[in-house]
Amino acid sequence: DAGVIQSPRHEVTEMGQEVTLRCKPISGHNSLFWYRQTMMRGLELLIYFNNNVPIDDSGMPEDRFSAKMPNASFSTLKIQPSEPRDSAVYFCASSPFRGSDNEQFFGPGTRLTVL
Amino acid sequence: SQQGEEDPQALSIQEGENATMNCSYKTSINNLQWYRQNSGRGLVHLILIRSNEREKHSGRLRVTLDTSKKSSSLLITASRAADTASYFCATDAGGTSYGKLTFGQGTILTVHP
């Protein structure tokens, strides 16, 4: 298995532009998580899905952020419009959710820089 | 607020020494997990310990869990330079959380050759 795949790996954009981050979870996993990591705030959970349904989006910082999971093999995190304070590494993770043992498998991350 | 809080924030040791990291949490848990993150990479799952377990081993890793004190420790024995990384504990509250994990701020471990 290729593991969790994220694209792009690096994104540099200007303030006000729309940014779309993509994630392909591990086949057969039914939970998907989006995280943001910064030096100041550490690792923050933004939103997670179970069976393609958003369960908890309380970590999404503002309405500028949105996430979708149209099918079991693809998810997007969109920021529109982007701001410099959105600069961070964004991770996607998936989990098989077997009810008791739910280790998460992380992708390599997307390093976002908003100028 | 963070569910899991690691201690110390940073640890520097020599190769061959043991490294111990601690994690404290606030609410009841289903399980507690430890992850490693190498610089510029994603987190990698190391070990999971359930709430009804007290100790678990995996290779050079030893994890303990004390639910009465709401704390866990990760011991890496005979450390190697390749163990240099950040280590995070994460708690799963169980129930309807669908495997949601709450991560601590991490311990930065540096192992000098």
GROMACS .gro file of C-alpha atoms in nm:
model
  228
    1ASP     CA    1   0.000   0.000   0.000
    2ALA     CA    2   0.129   0.347  -0.085
    3GLY     CA    3   0.015   0.497   0.242
    4VAL     CA    4  -0.172   0.824   0.272
    5ILE     CA    5  -0.103   1.045  -0.027
    6GLN     CA    6  -0.115   1.423  -0.009
    7SER     CA    7  -0.072   1.681  -0.280
    8PRO     CA    8   0.082   1.919  -0.334
    9ARG     CA    9   0.379   1.869  -0.101
   10HIS     CA   10   0.459   2.239  -0.107
   11GLU     CA   11   0.239   2.534  -0.191
   12VAL     CA   12   0.339   2.898  -0.204
   13THR     CA   13   0.063   3.145  -0.274
   14GLU     CA   14  -0.026   3.506  -0.224
   15MET     CA   15  -0.272   3.640   0.027
   16GLY     CA   16  -0.626   3.629  -0.103
   17GLN     CA   17  -0.575   3.334  -0.332
   18GLU     CA   18  -0.769   3.009  -0.304
   19VAL     CA   19  -0.574   2.705  -0.188
   20THR     CA   20  -0.686   2.345  -0.229
   21LEU     CA   21  -0.509   2.060  -0.052
   22ARG     CA   22  -0.578   1.703  -0.151
   23CYS     CA   23  -0.565   1.371   0.029
   24LYS     CA   24  -0.603   1.008  -0.069
   25PRO     CA   25  -0.646   0.785   0.238
   26ILE     CA   26  -0.533   0.427   0.268
   27SER     CA   27  -0.774   0.194   0.092
   28GLY     CA   28  -1.021   0.037   0.336
   29HIS     CA   29  -0.982   0.304   0.602
   30ASN     CA   30  -1.310   0.469   0.691
   31SER     CA   31  -1.195   0.760   0.905
   32LEU     CA   32  -1.006   1.061   0.771
   33PHE     CA   33  -0.856   1.349   0.966
   34TRP     CA   34  -0.717   1.688   0.867
   35TYR     CA   35  -0.459   1.848   1.098
   36ARG     CA   36  -0.260   2.169   1.097
   37GLN     CA   37   0.083   2.196   1.261
   38THR     CA   38   0.263   2.515   1.355
   39MET     CA   39   0.541   2.590   1.598
   40MET     CA   40   0.316   2.814   1.805
   41ARG     CA   41   0.004   2.598   1.826
   42GLY     CA   42   0.139   2.248   1.775
   43LEU     CA   43  -0.078   1.985   1.605
   44GLU     CA   44  -0.443   2.089   1.576
   45LEU     CA   45  -0.729   1.872   1.453
   46LEU     CA   46  -0.932   2.070   1.200
   47ILE     CA   47  -1.201   1.824   1.093
   48TYR     CA   48  -1.261   1.452   1.066
   49PHE     CA   49  -1.484   1.228   0.862
   50ASN     CA   50  -1.623   0.882   0.920
   51ASN     CA   51  -1.758   0.694   0.620
   52ASN     CA   52  -1.727   1.017   0.418
   53VAL     CA   53  -1.950   1.209   0.662
   54PRO     CA   54  -1.806   1.507   0.855
   55ILE     CA   55  -1.830   1.423   1.224
   56ASP     CA   56  -1.665   1.717   1.395
   57ASP     CA   57  -1.551   2.039   1.230
   58SER     CA   58  -1.515   2.238   1.550
   59GLY     CA   59  -1.144   2.275   1.485
   60MET     CA   60  -1.190   2.459   1.157
   61PRO     CA   61  -1.063   2.807   1.239
   62GLU     CA   62  -1.305   3.014   1.033
   63ASP     CA   63  -1.547   3.008   0.745
   64ARG     CA   64  -1.258   3.054   0.507
   65PHE     CA   65  -1.181   2.687   0.564
   66SER     CA   66  -1.392   2.409   0.415
   67ALA     CA   67  -1.341   2.036   0.368
   68LYS     CA   68  -1.513   1.774   0.160
   69MET     CA   69  -1.496   1.401   0.118
   70PRO     CA   70  -1.696   1.311  -0.192
   71ASN     CA   71  -1.597   0.945  -0.178
   72ALA     CA   72  -1.396   0.700   0.028
   73SER     CA   73  -1.074   0.761  -0.162
   74PHE     CA   74  -1.051   1.139  -0.179
   75SER     CA   75  -1.076   1.447   0.040
   76THR     CA   76  -1.000   1.815  -0.005
   77LEU     CA   77  -0.929   2.100   0.233
   78LYS     CA   78  -0.989   2.442   0.083
   79ILE     CA   79  -0.890   2.784   0.211
   80GLN     CA   80  -1.054   3.080   0.044
   81PRO     CA   81  -0.927   3.347   0.072
   82SER     CA   82  -0.591   3.252   0.217
   83GLU     CA   83  -0.407   3.470   0.470
   84PRO     CA   84  -0.043   3.472   0.588
   85ARG     CA   85  -0.147   3.328   0.926
   86ASP     CA   86  -0.266   3.015   0.744
   87SER     CA   87   0.096   2.927   0.674
   88ALA     CA   88   0.155   2.586   0.831
   89VAL     CA   89   0.204   2.220   0.752
   90TYR     CA   90  -0.128   2.048   0.686
   91PHE     CA   91  -0.149   1.675   0.747
   92CYS     CA   92  -0.408   1.426   0.642
   93ALA     CA   93  -0.440   1.099   0.832
   94SER     CA   94  -0.660   0.794   0.793
   95SER     CA   95  -0.762   0.521   1.031
   96PRO     CA   96  -0.938   0.186   0.993
   97PHE     CA   97  -1.162   0.260   1.293
   98ARG     CA   98  -1.207  -0.088   1.430
   99GLY     CA   99  -1.383   0.041   1.739
  100SER     CA  100  -1.106  -0.005   1.992
  101ASP     CA  101  -0.763   0.019   1.833
  102ASN     CA  102  -0.754   0.323   1.609
  103GLU     CA  103  -0.401   0.411   1.518
  104GLN     CA  104  -0.378   0.682   1.260
  105PHE     CA  105  -0.162   0.677   0.951
  106PHE     CA  106  -0.031   1.016   0.848
  107GLY     CA  107   0.054   1.149   0.507
  108PRO     CA  108   0.376   1.342   0.441
  109GLY     CA  109   0.199   1.676   0.476
  110THR     CA  110   0.158   1.986   0.263
  111ARG     CA  111   0.374   2.282   0.359
  112LEU     CA  112   0.170   2.594   0.285
  113THR     CA  113   0.325   2.939   0.268
  114VAL     CA  114   0.097   3.236   0.220
  115LEU     CA  115   0.283   3.556   0.131
  116SER     CA  116  -0.660   2.288   2.622
  117GLN     CA  117  -0.435   1.995   2.541
  118GLN     CA  118  -0.554   1.656   2.662
  119GLY     CA  119  -0.205   1.514   2.658
  120GLU     CA  120   0.091   1.706   2.787
  121GLU     CA  121   0.441   1.569   2.745
  122ASP     CA  122   0.727   1.619   2.982
  123PRO     CA  123   1.003   1.716   2.930
  124GLN     CA  124   0.963   1.948   2.634
  125ALA     CA  125   1.314   1.864   2.520
  126LEU     CA  126   1.558   1.587   2.608
  127SER     CA  127   1.920   1.553   2.503
  128ILE     CA  128   2.111   1.231   2.565
  129GLN     CA  129   2.409   1.031   2.441
  130GLU     CA  130   2.378   0.727   2.219
  131GLY     CA  131   2.331   0.413   2.424
  132GLU     CA  132   2.150   0.589   2.709
  133ASN     CA  133   1.783   0.538   2.788
  134ALA     CA  134   1.527   0.809   2.717
  135THR     CA  135   1.210   0.850   2.921
  136MET     CA  136   0.923   1.075   2.822
  137ASN     CA  137   0.607   1.132   3.022
  138CYS     CA  138   0.253   1.221   2.926
  139SER     CA  139  -0.033   1.341   3.143
  140TYR     CA  140  -0.395   1.370   3.042
  141LYS     CA  141  -0.715   1.498   3.196
  142THR     CA  142  -1.016   1.287   3.102
  143SER     CA  143  -1.091   0.916   3.085
  144ILE     CA  144  -0.954   0.737   2.783
  145ASN     CA  145  -1.011   0.430   2.570
  146ASN     CA  146  -0.648   0.405   2.474
  147LEU     CA  147  -0.329   0.609   2.462
  148GLN     CA  148  -0.091   0.610   2.169
  149TRP     CA  149   0.263   0.730   2.106
  150TYR     CA  150   0.381   0.872   1.776
  151ARG     CA  151   0.718   0.980   1.641
  152GLN     CA  152   0.779   1.265   1.399
  153ASN     CA  153   1.107   1.309   1.220
  154SER     CA  154   1.185   1.661   1.105
  155GLY     CA  155   0.977   1.758   0.803
  156ARG     CA  156   0.784   1.430   0.798
  157GLY     CA  157   0.443   1.302   0.901
  158LEU     CA  158   0.377   1.132   1.233
  159VAL     CA  159   0.439   0.761   1.261
  160HIS     CA  160   0.249   0.540   1.503
  161LEU     CA  161   0.475   0.363   1.753
  162ILE     CA  162   0.261   0.185   2.007
  163LEU     CA  163  -0.092   0.174   2.150
  164ILE     CA  164  -0.185   0.085   2.506
  165ARG     CA  165  -0.544   0.022   2.609
  166SER     CA  166  -0.697   0.161   2.925
  167ASN     CA  167  -0.704  -0.186   3.085
  168GLU     CA  168  -0.333  -0.246   3.019
  169ARG     CA  169  -0.051  -0.130   3.243
  170GLU     CA  170   0.257  -0.200   3.037
  171LYS     CA  171   0.344  -0.281   2.681
  172HIS     CA  172   0.665  -0.353   2.493
  173SER     CA  173   0.765  -0.322   2.132
  174GLY     CA  174   1.130  -0.377   2.049
  175ARG     CA  175   1.328  -0.110   2.239
  176LEU     CA  176   1.010   0.070   2.340
  177ARG     CA  177   0.836   0.026   2.672
  178VAL     CA  178   0.513   0.208   2.753
  179THR     CA  179   0.340   0.223   3.087
  180LEU     CA  180  -0.004   0.353   3.171
  181ASP     CA  181  -0.138   0.457   3.510
  182THR     CA  182  -0.505   0.545   3.472
  183SER     CA  183  -0.535   0.640   3.840
  184LYS     CA  184  -0.276   0.913   3.786
  185LYS     CA  185  -0.383   0.979   3.427
  186SER     CA  186  -0.028   0.945   3.307
  187SER     CA  187   0.186   0.740   3.071
  188SER     CA  188   0.555   0.705   3.006
  189LEU     CA  189   0.754   0.603   2.701
  190LEU     CA  190   1.095   0.450   2.754
  191ILE     CA  191   1.339   0.406   2.468
  192THR     CA  192   1.625   0.180   2.569
  193ALA     CA  193   1.975   0.187   2.422
  194SER     CA  194   1.899   0.495   2.218
  195ARG     CA  195   2.048   0.555   1.875
  196ALA     CA  196   2.113   0.871   1.679
  197ALA     CA  197   1.828   0.763   1.448
  198ASP     CA  198   1.586   0.797   1.743
  199THR     CA  199   1.629   1.175   1.722
  200ALA     CA  200   1.276   1.303   1.662
  201SER     CA  201   0.974   1.455   1.830
  202TYR     CA  202   0.755   1.218   2.027
  203PHE     CA  203   0.385   1.278   2.086
  204CYS     CA  204   0.132   1.109   2.305
  205ALA     CA  205  -0.228   1.102   2.188
  206THR     CA  206  -0.542   0.999   2.372
  207ASP     CA  207  -0.856   0.838   2.236
  208ALA     CA  208  -1.160   0.916   2.447
  209GLY     CA  209  -1.356   0.631   2.289
  210GLY     CA  210  -1.733   0.637   2.268
  211THR     CA  211  -1.861   0.813   1.959
  212SER     CA  212  -1.531   0.988   1.890
  213TYR     CA  213  -1.472   0.762   1.586
  214GLY     CA  214  -1.107   0.733   1.675
  215LYS     CA  215  -1.050   1.104   1.725
  216LEU     CA  216  -0.714   1.160   1.894
  217THR     CA  217  -0.602   1.455   2.102
  218PHE     CA  218  -0.228   1.514   2.072
  219GLY     CA  219   0.008   1.673   2.319
  220GLN     CA  220   0.274   1.929   2.233
  221GLY     CA  221   0.546   1.669   2.207
  222THR     CA  222   0.893   1.602   2.345
  223ILE     CA  223   1.192   1.680   2.125
  224LEU     CA  224   1.451   1.406   2.170
  225THR     CA  225   1.808   1.456   2.053
  226VAL     CA  226   2.045   1.160   2.065
  227HIS     CA  227   2.408   1.253   2.020
  228PRO     CA  228   2.638   0.998   1.852
   0.00000   0.00000   0.00000
